[in-house]
Coordinates of C-alpha atoms in Angstrom, one line a residue:
X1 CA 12.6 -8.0 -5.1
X2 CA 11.6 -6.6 -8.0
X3 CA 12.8 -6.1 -12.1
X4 CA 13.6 -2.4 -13.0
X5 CA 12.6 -2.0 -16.3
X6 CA 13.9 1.2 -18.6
X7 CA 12.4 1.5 -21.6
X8 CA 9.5 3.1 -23.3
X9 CA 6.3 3.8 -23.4
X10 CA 3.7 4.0 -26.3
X11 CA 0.5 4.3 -28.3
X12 CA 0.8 2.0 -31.4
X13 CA -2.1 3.0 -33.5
X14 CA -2.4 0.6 -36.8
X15 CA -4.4 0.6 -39.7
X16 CA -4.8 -1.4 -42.7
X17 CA -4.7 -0.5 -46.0
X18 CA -6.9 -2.9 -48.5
X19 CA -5.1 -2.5 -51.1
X20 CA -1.1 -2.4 -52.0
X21 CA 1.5 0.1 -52.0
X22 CA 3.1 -0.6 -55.1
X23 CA -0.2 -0.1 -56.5
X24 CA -0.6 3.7 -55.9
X25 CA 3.0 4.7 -55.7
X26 CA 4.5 5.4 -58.6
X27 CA 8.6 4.7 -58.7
X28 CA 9.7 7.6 -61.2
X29 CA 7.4 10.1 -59.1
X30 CA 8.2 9.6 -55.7
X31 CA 10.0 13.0 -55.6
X32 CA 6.8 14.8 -55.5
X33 CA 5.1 12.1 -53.8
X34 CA 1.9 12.9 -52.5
X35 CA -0.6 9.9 -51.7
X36 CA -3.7 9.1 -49.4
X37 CA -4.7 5.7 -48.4
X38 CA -8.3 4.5 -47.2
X39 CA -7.9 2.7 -43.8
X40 CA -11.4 1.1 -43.3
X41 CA -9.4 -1.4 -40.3
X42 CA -7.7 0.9 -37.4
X43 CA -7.4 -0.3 -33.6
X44 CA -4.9 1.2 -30.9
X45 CA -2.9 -0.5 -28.9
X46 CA -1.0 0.1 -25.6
X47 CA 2.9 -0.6 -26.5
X48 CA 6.5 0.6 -26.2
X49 CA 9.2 -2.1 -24.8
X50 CA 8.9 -1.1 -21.0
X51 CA 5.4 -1.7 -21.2
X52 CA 5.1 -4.6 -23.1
X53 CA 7.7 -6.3 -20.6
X54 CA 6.3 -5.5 -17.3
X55 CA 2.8 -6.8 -18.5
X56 CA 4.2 -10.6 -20.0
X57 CA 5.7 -10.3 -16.6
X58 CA 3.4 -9.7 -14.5
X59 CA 1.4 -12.9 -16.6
X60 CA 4.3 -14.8 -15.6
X61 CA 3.8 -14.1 -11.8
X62 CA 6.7 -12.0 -11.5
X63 CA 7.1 -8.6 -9.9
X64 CA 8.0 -6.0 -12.6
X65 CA 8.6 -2.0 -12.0
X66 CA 8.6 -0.3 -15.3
X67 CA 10.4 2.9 -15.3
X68 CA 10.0 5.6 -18.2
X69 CA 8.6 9.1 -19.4
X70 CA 4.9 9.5 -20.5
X71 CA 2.8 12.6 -21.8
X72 CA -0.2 14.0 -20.9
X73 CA -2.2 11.9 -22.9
X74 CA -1.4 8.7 -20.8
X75 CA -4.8 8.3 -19.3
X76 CA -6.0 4.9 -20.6
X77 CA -2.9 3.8 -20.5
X78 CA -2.6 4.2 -16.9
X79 CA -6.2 3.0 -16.4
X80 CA -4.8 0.1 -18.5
X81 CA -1.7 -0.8 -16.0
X82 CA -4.1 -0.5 -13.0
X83 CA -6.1 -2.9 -14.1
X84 CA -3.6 -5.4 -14.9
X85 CA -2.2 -4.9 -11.7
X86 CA 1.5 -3.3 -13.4
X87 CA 3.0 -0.4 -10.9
X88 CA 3.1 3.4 -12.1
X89 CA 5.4 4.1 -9.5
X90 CA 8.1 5.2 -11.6
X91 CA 6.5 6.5 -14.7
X92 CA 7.6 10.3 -15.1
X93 CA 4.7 12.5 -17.0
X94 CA 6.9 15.1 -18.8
X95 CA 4.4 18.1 -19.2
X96 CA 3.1 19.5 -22.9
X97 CA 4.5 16.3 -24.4
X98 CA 2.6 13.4 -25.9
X99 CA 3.3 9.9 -25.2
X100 CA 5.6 7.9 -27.5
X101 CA 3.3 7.1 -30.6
X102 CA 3.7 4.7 -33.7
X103 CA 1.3 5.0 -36.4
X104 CA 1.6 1.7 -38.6
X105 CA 0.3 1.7 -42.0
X106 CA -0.2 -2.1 -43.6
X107 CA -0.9 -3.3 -46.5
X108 CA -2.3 -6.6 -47.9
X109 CA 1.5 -7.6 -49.0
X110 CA 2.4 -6.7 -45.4
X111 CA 4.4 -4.2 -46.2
X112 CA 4.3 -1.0 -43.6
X113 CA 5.1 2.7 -43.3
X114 CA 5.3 3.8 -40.0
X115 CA 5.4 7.6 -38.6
X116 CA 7.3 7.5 -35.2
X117 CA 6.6 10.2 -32.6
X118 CA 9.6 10.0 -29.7
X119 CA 7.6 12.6 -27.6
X120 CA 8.2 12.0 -24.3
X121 CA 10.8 9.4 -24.8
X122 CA 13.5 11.7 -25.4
X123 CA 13.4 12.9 -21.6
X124 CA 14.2 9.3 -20.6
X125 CA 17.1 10.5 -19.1
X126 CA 15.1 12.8 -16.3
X127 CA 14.4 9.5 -14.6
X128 CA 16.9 7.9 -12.3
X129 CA 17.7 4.1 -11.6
X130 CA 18.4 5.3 -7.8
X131 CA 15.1 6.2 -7.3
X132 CA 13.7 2.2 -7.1
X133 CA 14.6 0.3 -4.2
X134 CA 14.8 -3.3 -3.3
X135 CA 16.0 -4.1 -7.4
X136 CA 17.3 -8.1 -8.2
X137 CA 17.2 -7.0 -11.9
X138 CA 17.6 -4.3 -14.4
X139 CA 16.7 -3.9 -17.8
X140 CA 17.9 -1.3 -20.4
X141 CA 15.5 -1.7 -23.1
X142 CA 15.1 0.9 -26.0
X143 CA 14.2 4.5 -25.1
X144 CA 15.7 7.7 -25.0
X145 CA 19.2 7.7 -26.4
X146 CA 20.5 9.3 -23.3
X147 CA 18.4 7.7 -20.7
X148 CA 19.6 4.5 -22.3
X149 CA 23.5 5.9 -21.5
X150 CA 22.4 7.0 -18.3
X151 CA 20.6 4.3 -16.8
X152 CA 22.5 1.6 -18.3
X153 CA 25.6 3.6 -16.3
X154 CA 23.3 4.0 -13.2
X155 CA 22.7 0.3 -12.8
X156 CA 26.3 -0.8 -13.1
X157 CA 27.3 2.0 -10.5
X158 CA 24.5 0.3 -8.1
X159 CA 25.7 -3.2 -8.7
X160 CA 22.9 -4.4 -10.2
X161 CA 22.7 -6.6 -12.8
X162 CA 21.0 -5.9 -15.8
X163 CA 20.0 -7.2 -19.7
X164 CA 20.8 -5.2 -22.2
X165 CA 18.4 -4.7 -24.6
X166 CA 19.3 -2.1 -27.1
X167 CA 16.1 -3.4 -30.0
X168 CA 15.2 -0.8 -32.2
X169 CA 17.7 1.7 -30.6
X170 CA 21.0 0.1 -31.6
X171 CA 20.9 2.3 -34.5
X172 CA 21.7 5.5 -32.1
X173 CA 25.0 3.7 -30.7
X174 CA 28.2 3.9 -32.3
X175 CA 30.8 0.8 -31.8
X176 CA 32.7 2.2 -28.7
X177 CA 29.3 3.1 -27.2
X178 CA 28.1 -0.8 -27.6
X179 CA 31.6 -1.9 -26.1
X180 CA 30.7 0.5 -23.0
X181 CA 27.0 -1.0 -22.9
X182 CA 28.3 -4.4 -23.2
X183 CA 31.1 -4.0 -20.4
X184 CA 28.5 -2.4 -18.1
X185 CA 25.9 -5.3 -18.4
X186 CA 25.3 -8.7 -17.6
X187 CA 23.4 -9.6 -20.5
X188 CA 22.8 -8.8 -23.8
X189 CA 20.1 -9.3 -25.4
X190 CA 19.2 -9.0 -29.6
X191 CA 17.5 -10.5 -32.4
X192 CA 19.2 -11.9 -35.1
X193 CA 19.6 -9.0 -37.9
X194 CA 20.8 -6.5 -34.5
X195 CA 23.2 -9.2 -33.3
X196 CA 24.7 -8.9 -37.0
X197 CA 24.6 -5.1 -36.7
X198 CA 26.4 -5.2 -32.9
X199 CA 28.7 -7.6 -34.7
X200 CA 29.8 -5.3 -37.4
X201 CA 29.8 -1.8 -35.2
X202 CA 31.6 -3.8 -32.1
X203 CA 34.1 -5.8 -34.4
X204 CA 33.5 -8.4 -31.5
X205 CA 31.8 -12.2 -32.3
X206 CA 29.3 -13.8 -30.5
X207 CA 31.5 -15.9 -28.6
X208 CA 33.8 -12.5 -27.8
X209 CA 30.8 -10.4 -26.4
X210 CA 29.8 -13.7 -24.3
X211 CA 33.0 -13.9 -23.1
X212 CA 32.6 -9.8 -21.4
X213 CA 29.1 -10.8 -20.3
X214 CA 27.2 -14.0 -18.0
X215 CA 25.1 -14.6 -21.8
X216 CA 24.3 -13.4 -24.8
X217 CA 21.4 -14.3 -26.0
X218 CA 20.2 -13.9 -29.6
X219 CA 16.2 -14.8 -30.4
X220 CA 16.0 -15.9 -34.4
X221 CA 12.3 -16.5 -34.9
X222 CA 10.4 -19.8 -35.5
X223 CA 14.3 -21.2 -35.8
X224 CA 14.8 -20.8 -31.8
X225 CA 17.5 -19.0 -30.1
X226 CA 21.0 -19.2 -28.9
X227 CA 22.2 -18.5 -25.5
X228 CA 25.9 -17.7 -25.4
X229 CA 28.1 -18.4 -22.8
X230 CA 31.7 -17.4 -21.9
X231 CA 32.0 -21.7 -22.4
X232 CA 29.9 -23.4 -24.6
X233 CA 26.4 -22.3 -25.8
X234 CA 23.3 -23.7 -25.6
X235 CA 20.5 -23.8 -28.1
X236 CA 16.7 -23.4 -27.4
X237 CA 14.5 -24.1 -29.7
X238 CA 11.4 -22.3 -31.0
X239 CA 8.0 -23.3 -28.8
X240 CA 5.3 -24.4 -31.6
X241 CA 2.4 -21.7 -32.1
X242 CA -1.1 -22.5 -33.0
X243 CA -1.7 -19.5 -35.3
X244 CA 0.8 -17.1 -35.7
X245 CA -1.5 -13.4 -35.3
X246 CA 1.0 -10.9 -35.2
X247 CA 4.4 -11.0 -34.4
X248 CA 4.6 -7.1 -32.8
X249 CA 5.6 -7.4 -29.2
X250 CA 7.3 -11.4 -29.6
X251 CA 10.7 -10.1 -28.6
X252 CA 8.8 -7.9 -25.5
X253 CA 7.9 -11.3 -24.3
X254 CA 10.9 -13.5 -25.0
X255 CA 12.4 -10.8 -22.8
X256 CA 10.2 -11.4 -20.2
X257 CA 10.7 -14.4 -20.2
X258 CA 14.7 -14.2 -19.4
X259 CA 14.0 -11.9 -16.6
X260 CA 11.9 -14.4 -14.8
X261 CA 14.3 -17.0 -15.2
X262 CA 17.0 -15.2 -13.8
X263 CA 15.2 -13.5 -10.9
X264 CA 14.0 -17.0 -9.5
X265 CA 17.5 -18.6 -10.4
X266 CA 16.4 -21.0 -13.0
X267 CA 18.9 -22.8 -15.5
X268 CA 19.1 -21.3 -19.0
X269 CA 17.8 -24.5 -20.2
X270 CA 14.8 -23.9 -18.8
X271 CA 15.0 -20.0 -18.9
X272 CA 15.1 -20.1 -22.5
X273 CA 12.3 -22.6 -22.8
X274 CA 10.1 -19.9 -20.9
X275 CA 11.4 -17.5 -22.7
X276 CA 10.4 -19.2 -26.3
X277 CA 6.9 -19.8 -24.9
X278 CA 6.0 -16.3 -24.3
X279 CA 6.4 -15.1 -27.4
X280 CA 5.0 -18.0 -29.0
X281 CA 1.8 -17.1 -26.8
X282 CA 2.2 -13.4 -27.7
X283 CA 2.3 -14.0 -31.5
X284 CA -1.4 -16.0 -31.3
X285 CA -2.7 -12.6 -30.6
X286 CA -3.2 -9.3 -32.5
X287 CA -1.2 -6.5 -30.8
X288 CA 1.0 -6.3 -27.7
X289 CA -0.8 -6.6 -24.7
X290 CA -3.9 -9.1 -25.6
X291 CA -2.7 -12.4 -24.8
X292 CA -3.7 -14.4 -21.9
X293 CA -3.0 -17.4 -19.3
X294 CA -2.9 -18.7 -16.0
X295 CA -0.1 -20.6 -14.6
X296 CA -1.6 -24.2 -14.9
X297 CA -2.5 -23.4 -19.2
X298 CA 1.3 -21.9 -19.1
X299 CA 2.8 -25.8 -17.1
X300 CA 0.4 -27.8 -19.7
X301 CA 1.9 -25.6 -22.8
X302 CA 5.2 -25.8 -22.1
X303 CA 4.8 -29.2 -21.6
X304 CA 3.0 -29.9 -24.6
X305 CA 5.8 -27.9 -26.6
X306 CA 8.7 -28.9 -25.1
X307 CA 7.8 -32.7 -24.0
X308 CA 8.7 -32.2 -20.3
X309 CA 7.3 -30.9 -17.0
X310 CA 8.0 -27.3 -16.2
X311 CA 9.8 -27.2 -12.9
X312 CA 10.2 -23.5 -11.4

């Protein structure tokens, strides 16, 4: 049986500026702003959520079946998933489009801008949650706005659980549209600034979503993460890193995480322990789809971080 993950698909390309913003922007003149930075440092990396999830997965042992839209330009992405062994199966190419892309500008204070191309994104919604068969799990990660509606729709009309995962697309939802998602889903899923955005658009608490869903679970950084129940919740804490990289793609593989645990019917306690892991794995690494380990490295770590065995 196998996780059904919707979500996107993308190029993150990322360059680094030597120098800072503030430095070459000038605040009274930013109405006719016209500036060029020299990025000596640019790599590309292979990203968007549904992506990203299906390959910490697939590290974890699991059995992931990403499902999104893709342009023409997919090619080493594709060569990419092959070689990690990640199924295409459900990857729709949408013709004349390009591939969701993200082109990340840093500088040395770490600040970013960021030029976002949906591309084929947007046509989420011409793939269909019916088409995958044998299904213990559904996610509805961010995409398309209404491939998010639709699929998210399409999994509870199945029967099938699923973790909502709305990320970087919880902006596109109004309150009575989160109410819906939250209704529809087993889970829901968010980092700490969106669970204070769900708050304030829902009008719900954390203990009133958990009380519509089996958990909520809300990931806040190197401080651990909370895992709501309808009861009582239970706190996990943060799994120590040993050089913290880059911290693009952490939530992709906290995420991963959850699904594992819930497919082979682990506790949360221990769920949420995996879950902590893999992004504290994933932010020793630059970019999204770098890291590395086999299951005996993954036992000792855990152990190592969190002082007992690792039983699953």
């Amino acid at each position: 049986m196998s996780a059904l993950i919707c979500g996107s698909f993308a190029y993150d390309t990322i360059m680094v500026f030597h120098d800072k913003f503030k430095n070459h922007i000038l605040p009274d003149k930013v109405h006719i702003l016209n500036v060029a930075f020299h990025v000596p440092e640019m790599r590309r990396e292979f990203g968007g959520c549904a992506g990203n999830i299906a390959y910490n997965l697939k590290l974890l042992g699991g059995d992931p079946l990403p499902m999104g839209t893709i342009g023409n330009d997919f090619g080493p992405y594709a060569e990419w998933m092959d070689a990690c062994g990640v199924p295409r199966t459900h990857l729709k190419v949408i013709d004349e489009t390009y591939t969701a892309q993200a082109f990340i500008t840093t500088d040395m204070d770490d600040n970013q801008i960021i030029a976002f191309h949906p591309g084929a994104m947007d046509f989420a919604h011409h793939n269909q949650v019916g088409d995958a068969e044998d299904i213990r799990i559904g996610m509805v990660s961010p995409d398309g706005r209404d491939g998010m509606i639709e699929h998210a729709t399409q999994f509870a009309e199945a029967g099938i659980p699923f973790i909502f995962d709305p990320g970087q697309g919880l902006p596109l939802f109004g309150g009575e549209d989160l109410k819906t998602f939250i209704d529809q889903a087993s889970y829901v899923c968010v980092n700490d600034y969106e669970a204070e955005l769900l708050q304030e658009r829902t009008g719900l608490s954390p203990h009133e979503i958990a009380e519509r869903v089996e958990a909520l679970i809300i990931t806040r950084g190197a401080r651990g993460s909370e895992i709501y129940l309808p009861q009582h919740r239970i706190d996990i804490p943060a799994a120590p890193a040993r050089e913290l990289a880059d911290p693009t793609g952490c939530g992709d593989a906290y995420r991963a995480g959850l699904l594992y645990g819930l497919m082979h019917d682990l506790d949360w306690e221990v769920t949420g322990r995996i879950a902590a892991l893999m992004g504290a794995i994933k932010i020793e690494s630059h970019g999204t789809q770098n890291h590395r380990f086999d299951r005996a490295g993954f036992e000792a770590r855990y152990k190592e971080s969190f002082g007992h065995a690792l039983a699953w």
